[in-house]
Amino acid sequence: MMEEEKLKIGVVSCSGEDCAGGTISRLATRKMMDELRPDNTVTICLPLFLAGGQEERMFAKECPTIAVDGCDKACAKRATEKYSGKVSSGILVSDLIGSAAAEKPALSTRDITTEHQVMVDQVAAEITRQFDEIMAKNCQEQSKSSSTCSCRGNCDC
Amino acid sequence: MSTNAKVKVVPCSGVGKVFGLMSREAVLHTVKHLCPEQADTICLAYIVTGDDEVETSIENQPCITIDGCPKMCSAKSVAMMGGDVRGEFKVLDIMKEHKGAQPGTATLLTDQGWSIVEEIAGKLNSRVQEISGGGRKE
């Protein structure tokens, strides 16, 4: 029997090189993929919206998307919405860890301290919270139209 | 040399594969440690927004791009925004010289990964030096 398709949620990180917030956004996004929601998280390199083709530009139209931005330029959110589709939600790292920390110079992953790791965990926790909200909402909508739950046990249905 | 006259070294920073992380780390090492006076970087994500401010900052400016995969997002995006691309590097090409190497993951690099990153940074630095000493417009 064919396995029911799992709902995937896109997490698009700015990965910016201008400030520490870009490094934190990247690592928090990776944490979603590696540890927190590996089976349901998908991502796309942000520049592919411009350099790629129609397939890449369908990303935010095909799956709910959370934009994670390191600074208030909000490039991930704006570029996703410009080239692909409206994001389901957006996270501004500077709102969570403070502008002073987010606007420090870009960090190499070699220079990540325990303090930075706490920030990564904090941002990842917020992505997870929004992720689970979107998952639950989609699940409720799916449940209205069918008897099965599309997220396969990742919600409280 | 004014900040604007610095060579812009722009990585793809791809989030899905180790080669994207290697491009990012190589650029950070280059602009922070090897040639901070001659080079700086700019967020590719910002370039992708197409804002007037970012277009002005790279238009006709000497740029070097480094990409992790054959999609060449950095090279294409910088060129689309009017950057004067004087060098295009591909992590995959450099990895061909390290067959069997285990550089790590898109999250963390191994010691071998860091060693290759430093080699890539050396190549970027050499290109920056060539451009800086090559009589470009200031």
Coordinates of C-alpha atoms in Angstrom, one line a residue:
Chain A
M1 CA 0.0 0.0 0.0
M2 CA 1.3 3.4 -0.9
E3 CA 2.4 5.4 2.2
E4 CA 0.3 8.6 2.8
E5 CA 2.3 11.7 2.0
K6 CA 3.5 13.7 5.0
L7 CA 2.8 17.4 5.1
K8 CA 6.0 19.3 4.6
I9 CA 6.7 22.8 5.8
G10 CA 9.3 25.0 4.2
V11 CA 11.8 26.9 6.4
V12 CA 13.7 29.5 4.4
S13 CA 16.7 31.1 6.1
C14 CA 18.4 34.3 5.0
S15 CA 21.9 32.9 5.8
G16 CA 23.1 36.5 5.6
E17 CA 26.8 37.3 5.8
D18 CA 26.3 40.8 7.0
C19 CA 25.6 40.0 10.6
A20 CA 25.6 37.4 13.3
G21 CA 21.8 37.1 13.0
G22 CA 22.3 35.5 9.6
T23 CA 24.5 32.8 11.1
I24 CA 22.0 32.2 13.9
S25 CA 19.1 32.0 11.4
R26 CA 21.0 29.5 9.3
L27 CA 21.9 27.3 12.3
A28 CA 18.4 27.4 13.7
T29 CA 17.0 26.3 10.3
R30 CA 19.6 23.5 10.1
K31 CA 18.5 22.4 13.6
M32 CA 14.9 22.1 12.4
M33 CA 16.1 19.8 9.5
D34 CA 18.7 17.8 11.5
E35 CA 17.0 17.4 14.9
L36 CA 13.6 19.0 15.7
R37 CA 11.3 18.2 12.7
P38 CA 13.5 16.3 10.2
D39 CA 10.7 14.4 8.6
N40 CA 8.5 17.4 7.9
T41 CA 11.0 20.2 7.3
V42 CA 12.1 21.2 3.8
T43 CA 14.2 24.1 2.8
I44 CA 15.4 25.8 -0.3
C45 CA 18.4 28.1 -0.9
L46 CA 16.9 31.6 -1.0
P47 CA 18.9 32.7 -4.1
L48 CA 17.4 29.9 -6.1
F49 CA 14.2 31.9 -6.2
L50 CA 16.1 34.4 -8.5
A51 CA 18.6 32.1 -10.2
G52 CA 16.4 29.0 -10.5
G53 CA 13.4 28.2 -12.6
Q54 CA 9.7 27.7 -12.3
E55 CA 10.1 24.6 -10.1
E56 CA 11.9 26.6 -7.4
R57 CA 9.5 29.5 -7.7
M58 CA 6.6 27.1 -6.9
F59 CA 8.1 26.4 -3.5
A60 CA 6.1 28.7 -1.3
K61 CA 3.0 28.1 -3.4
E62 CA 3.3 24.3 -2.8
C63 CA 4.0 24.2 0.9
P64 CA 3.5 26.5 3.9
T65 CA 6.6 28.5 4.4
I66 CA 8.3 30.1 7.4
A67 CA 10.9 32.8 6.6
V68 CA 13.7 33.2 9.1
D69 CA 15.6 36.5 8.9
G70 CA 18.7 37.6 10.7
C71 CA 18.0 41.3 10.5
D72 CA 15.2 43.8 9.9
K73 CA 15.9 43.9 6.1
A74 CA 13.8 40.7 6.2
C75 CA 15.4 39.5 2.9
A76 CA 14.1 35.9 3.3
K77 CA 10.5 37.0 3.7
R78 CA 10.6 39.7 1.1
A79 CA 12.4 37.6 -1.6
T80 CA 10.2 34.6 -1.0
E81 CA 7.1 36.7 -1.4
K82 CA 8.5 38.6 -4.4
Y83 CA 9.5 35.5 -6.4
S84 CA 7.5 32.5 -5.0
G85 CA 4.5 33.1 -2.8
K86 CA 3.2 34.5 0.5
V87 CA 4.9 33.1 3.5
S88 CA 2.8 31.6 6.3
S89 CA 4.8 33.3 8.9
G90 CA 8.1 35.1 9.5
I91 CA 10.6 35.2 12.2
L92 CA 13.0 38.1 12.9
V93 CA 16.0 36.8 14.8
S94 CA 16.8 40.3 16.1
D95 CA 13.3 40.3 17.8
L96 CA 14.3 37.2 19.7
I97 CA 17.9 37.7 20.6
G98 CA 18.0 41.5 20.5
S99 CA 19.3 43.9 17.9
A100 CA 22.7 44.3 19.5
A101 CA 23.5 40.6 19.3
A102 CA 21.9 40.1 15.9
E103 CA 23.8 43.1 14.3
K104 CA 27.2 42.0 15.4
P105 CA 29.6 41.0 12.6
A106 CA 28.8 37.7 10.8
L107 CA 30.0 34.6 12.6
S108 CA 31.9 31.7 11.3
T109 CA 30.5 28.4 12.7
R110 CA 34.0 27.9 14.0
D111 CA 33.4 30.8 16.4
I112 CA 30.1 29.7 17.8
T113 CA 30.1 30.0 21.6
T114 CA 27.8 28.5 24.2
E115 CA 26.0 31.9 24.3
H116 CA 25.4 31.7 20.5
Q117 CA 24.2 28.2 20.8
V118 CA 21.6 29.3 23.3
M119 CA 20.5 31.9 20.8
V120 CA 20.2 29.2 18.1
D121 CA 18.1 27.1 20.4
Q122 CA 15.9 30.1 21.2
V123 CA 15.3 30.8 17.5
A124 CA 14.8 27.2 16.7
A125 CA 12.2 26.9 19.5
E126 CA 10.2 29.8 18.0
I127 CA 10.4 28.2 14.5
T128 CA 9.1 25.0 16.1
R129 CA 6.3 26.8 17.8
Q130 CA 5.2 28.4 14.5
F131 CA 5.8 25.2 12.6
D132 CA 3.5 23.2 14.9
E133 CA 0.8 25.9 14.7
I134 CA 0.9 25.7 10.9
M135 CA 0.9 21.9 11.0
A136 CA -2.1 21.9 13.4
K137 CA -4.0 24.4 11.2
N138 CA -3.4 22.4 8.1
C139 CA -4.3 19.2 9.8
Q140 CA -7.7 20.7 10.9
E141 CA -8.4 21.8 7.4
Q142 CA -7.5 18.4 6.0
S143 CA -9.7 16.7 8.6
K144 CA -12.7 18.7 7.4
S145 CA -12.3 17.3 3.9
S146 CA -11.2 13.8 4.7
S147 CA -11.3 11.3 7.5
T148 CA -7.5 11.0 7.8
C149 CA -4.9 13.2 9.3
S150 CA -2.3 14.3 6.8
C151 CA 0.4 15.0 9.3
R152 CA 0.5 11.4 10.5
G153 CA 0.6 11.8 14.2
N154 CA 2.4 15.2 14.4
C155 CA -0.7 16.9 15.6
D156 CA -3.3 16.4 18.3
C157 CA -6.1 15.4 16.0
Chain B
M1 CA 40.5 52.6 -0.5
S2 CA 36.9 53.3 0.4
T3 CA 34.6 50.6 1.5
N4 CA 32.7 50.7 -1.8
A5 CA 35.9 50.2 -3.7
K6 CA 36.6 46.9 -2.0
V7 CA 36.2 43.7 -4.1
K8 CA 32.8 42.1 -3.2
V9 CA 33.3 38.4 -2.5
V10 CA 29.8 36.8 -2.6
P11 CA 29.1 33.2 -1.5
C12 CA 26.0 31.3 -2.3
S13 CA 25.8 30.1 1.4
G14 CA 23.4 27.3 0.3
V15 CA 21.7 25.9 3.3
G16 CA 21.0 22.4 1.9
K17 CA 24.4 21.0 1.3
V18 CA 27.9 21.1 2.8
F19 CA 29.3 22.9 -0.2
G20 CA 27.1 25.9 0.5
L21 CA 28.5 26.1 4.0
M22 CA 32.0 25.8 2.6
S23 CA 31.4 28.7 0.3
R24 CA 30.2 30.8 3.2
E25 CA 33.1 29.9 5.5
A26 CA 35.7 30.5 2.8
V27 CA 34.3 33.9 2.1
L28 CA 34.1 34.9 5.8
H29 CA 37.7 33.7 6.3
T30 CA 38.9 35.7 3.3
V31 CA 37.2 39.0 4.1
K32 CA 37.8 38.8 7.9
H33 CA 41.4 37.4 8.0
L34 CA 43.1 37.3 4.7
C35 CA 42.4 40.6 2.9
P36 CA 40.0 42.7 5.0
E37 CA 41.4 45.9 3.5
Q38 CA 40.8 44.9 -0.1
A39 CA 37.6 42.8 0.2
D40 CA 34.3 42.6 1.9
T41 CA 31.1 40.6 1.3
I42 CA 27.5 41.3 0.9
C43 CA 24.5 39.1 1.7
L44 CA 23.4 37.2 -1.4
A45 CA 19.9 37.2 0.2
Y46 CA 20.0 41.0 0.1
I47 CA 21.1 41.0 -3.5
V48 CA 18.2 38.7 -4.4
T49 CA 15.7 41.3 -3.0
G50 CA 16.7 43.6 -5.8
D51 CA 16.5 46.7 -3.6
D52 CA 17.8 49.8 -5.2
E53 CA 20.3 50.2 -2.4
V54 CA 21.9 46.9 -3.0
E55 CA 21.9 47.3 -6.7
T56 CA 23.8 50.6 -6.3
S57 CA 26.3 49.0 -4.0
I58 CA 27.4 46.3 -6.5
E59 CA 26.6 47.8 -9.9
N60 CA 29.9 47.9 -11.8
Q61 CA 31.8 46.9 -8.7
P62 CA 34.4 44.2 -9.0
C63 CA 32.9 41.0 -7.6
I64 CA 34.1 37.4 -7.1
T65 CA 31.4 34.7 -6.6
I66 CA 31.7 31.3 -5.1
D67 CA 29.0 28.7 -5.6
G68 CA 28.4 25.4 -3.9
C69 CA 26.4 23.7 -6.6
P70 CA 25.9 23.8 -10.4
K71 CA 22.9 26.1 -10.1
M72 CA 25.4 29.0 -9.7
C73 CA 23.1 31.2 -7.7
S74 CA 25.7 33.6 -6.6
A75 CA 27.3 34.1 -10.1
K76 CA 23.9 34.5 -11.7
S77 CA 22.4 36.8 -9.1
V78 CA 25.4 39.1 -8.9
A79 CA 25.6 39.4 -12.7
M80 CA 21.8 40.1 -12.9
M81 CA 22.2 43.0 -10.4
G82 CA 25.0 44.5 -12.5
G83 CA 28.0 43.4 -10.6
D84 CA 31.3 43.2 -12.5
V85 CA 32.0 39.5 -12.0
R86 CA 35.8 39.1 -12.2
G87 CA 36.0 35.6 -10.9
E88 CA 33.6 32.7 -10.5
F89 CA 34.6 29.8 -8.2
K90 CA 32.9 26.5 -7.7
V91 CA 33.3 24.5 -4.6
L92 CA 32.6 21.3 -6.6
D93 CA 35.6 22.0 -8.9
I94 CA 37.9 22.3 -5.9
M95 CA 36.4 19.1 -4.4
K96 CA 37.5 17.2 -7.5
E97 CA 41.0 17.7 -6.2
H98 CA 40.0 16.1 -3.0
K99 CA 38.4 12.9 -4.1
G100 CA 37.0 10.9 -1.2
A101 CA 37.2 13.8 1.2
Q102 CA 34.6 14.0 4.0
P103 CA 34.1 17.8 4.5
G104 CA 31.2 17.5 6.9
T105 CA 27.6 18.5 6.7
A106 CA 25.6 21.6 5.9
T107 CA 25.6 22.3 9.6
L108 CA 29.2 21.5 10.7
L109 CA 32.5 21.0 8.9
T110 CA 35.1 18.4 9.8
D111 CA 38.8 19.2 10.2
Q112 CA 39.2 18.1 6.6
G113 CA 36.3 20.4 5.6
W114 CA 38.0 23.3 7.3
S115 CA 41.3 22.5 5.6
I116 CA 39.6 22.7 2.2
V117 CA 37.8 25.9 3.2
E118 CA 41.2 27.5 4.0
E119 CA 42.5 26.3 0.6
I120 CA 39.5 27.9 -1.1
A121 CA 40.0 31.1 0.9
G122 CA 43.6 31.2 -0.4
K123 CA 42.3 31.0 -4.0
L124 CA 39.8 33.8 -3.3
N125 CA 42.5 35.9 -1.7
S126 CA 44.8 35.5 -4.7
R127 CA 42.0 36.6 -7.0
V128 CA 41.3 39.6 -4.8
Q129 CA 45.0 40.6 -4.9
E130 CA 45.0 40.3 -8.7
I131 CA 42.0 42.5 -9.0
S132 CA 43.1 45.0 -6.4
G133 CA 46.5 45.4 -8.2
G134 CA 45.1 45.2 -11.6
G135 CA 44.4 48.9 -12.2
R136 CA 40.6 48.8 -11.6
K137 CA 38.7 52.0 -11.3
E138 CA 38.7 53.5 -7.8

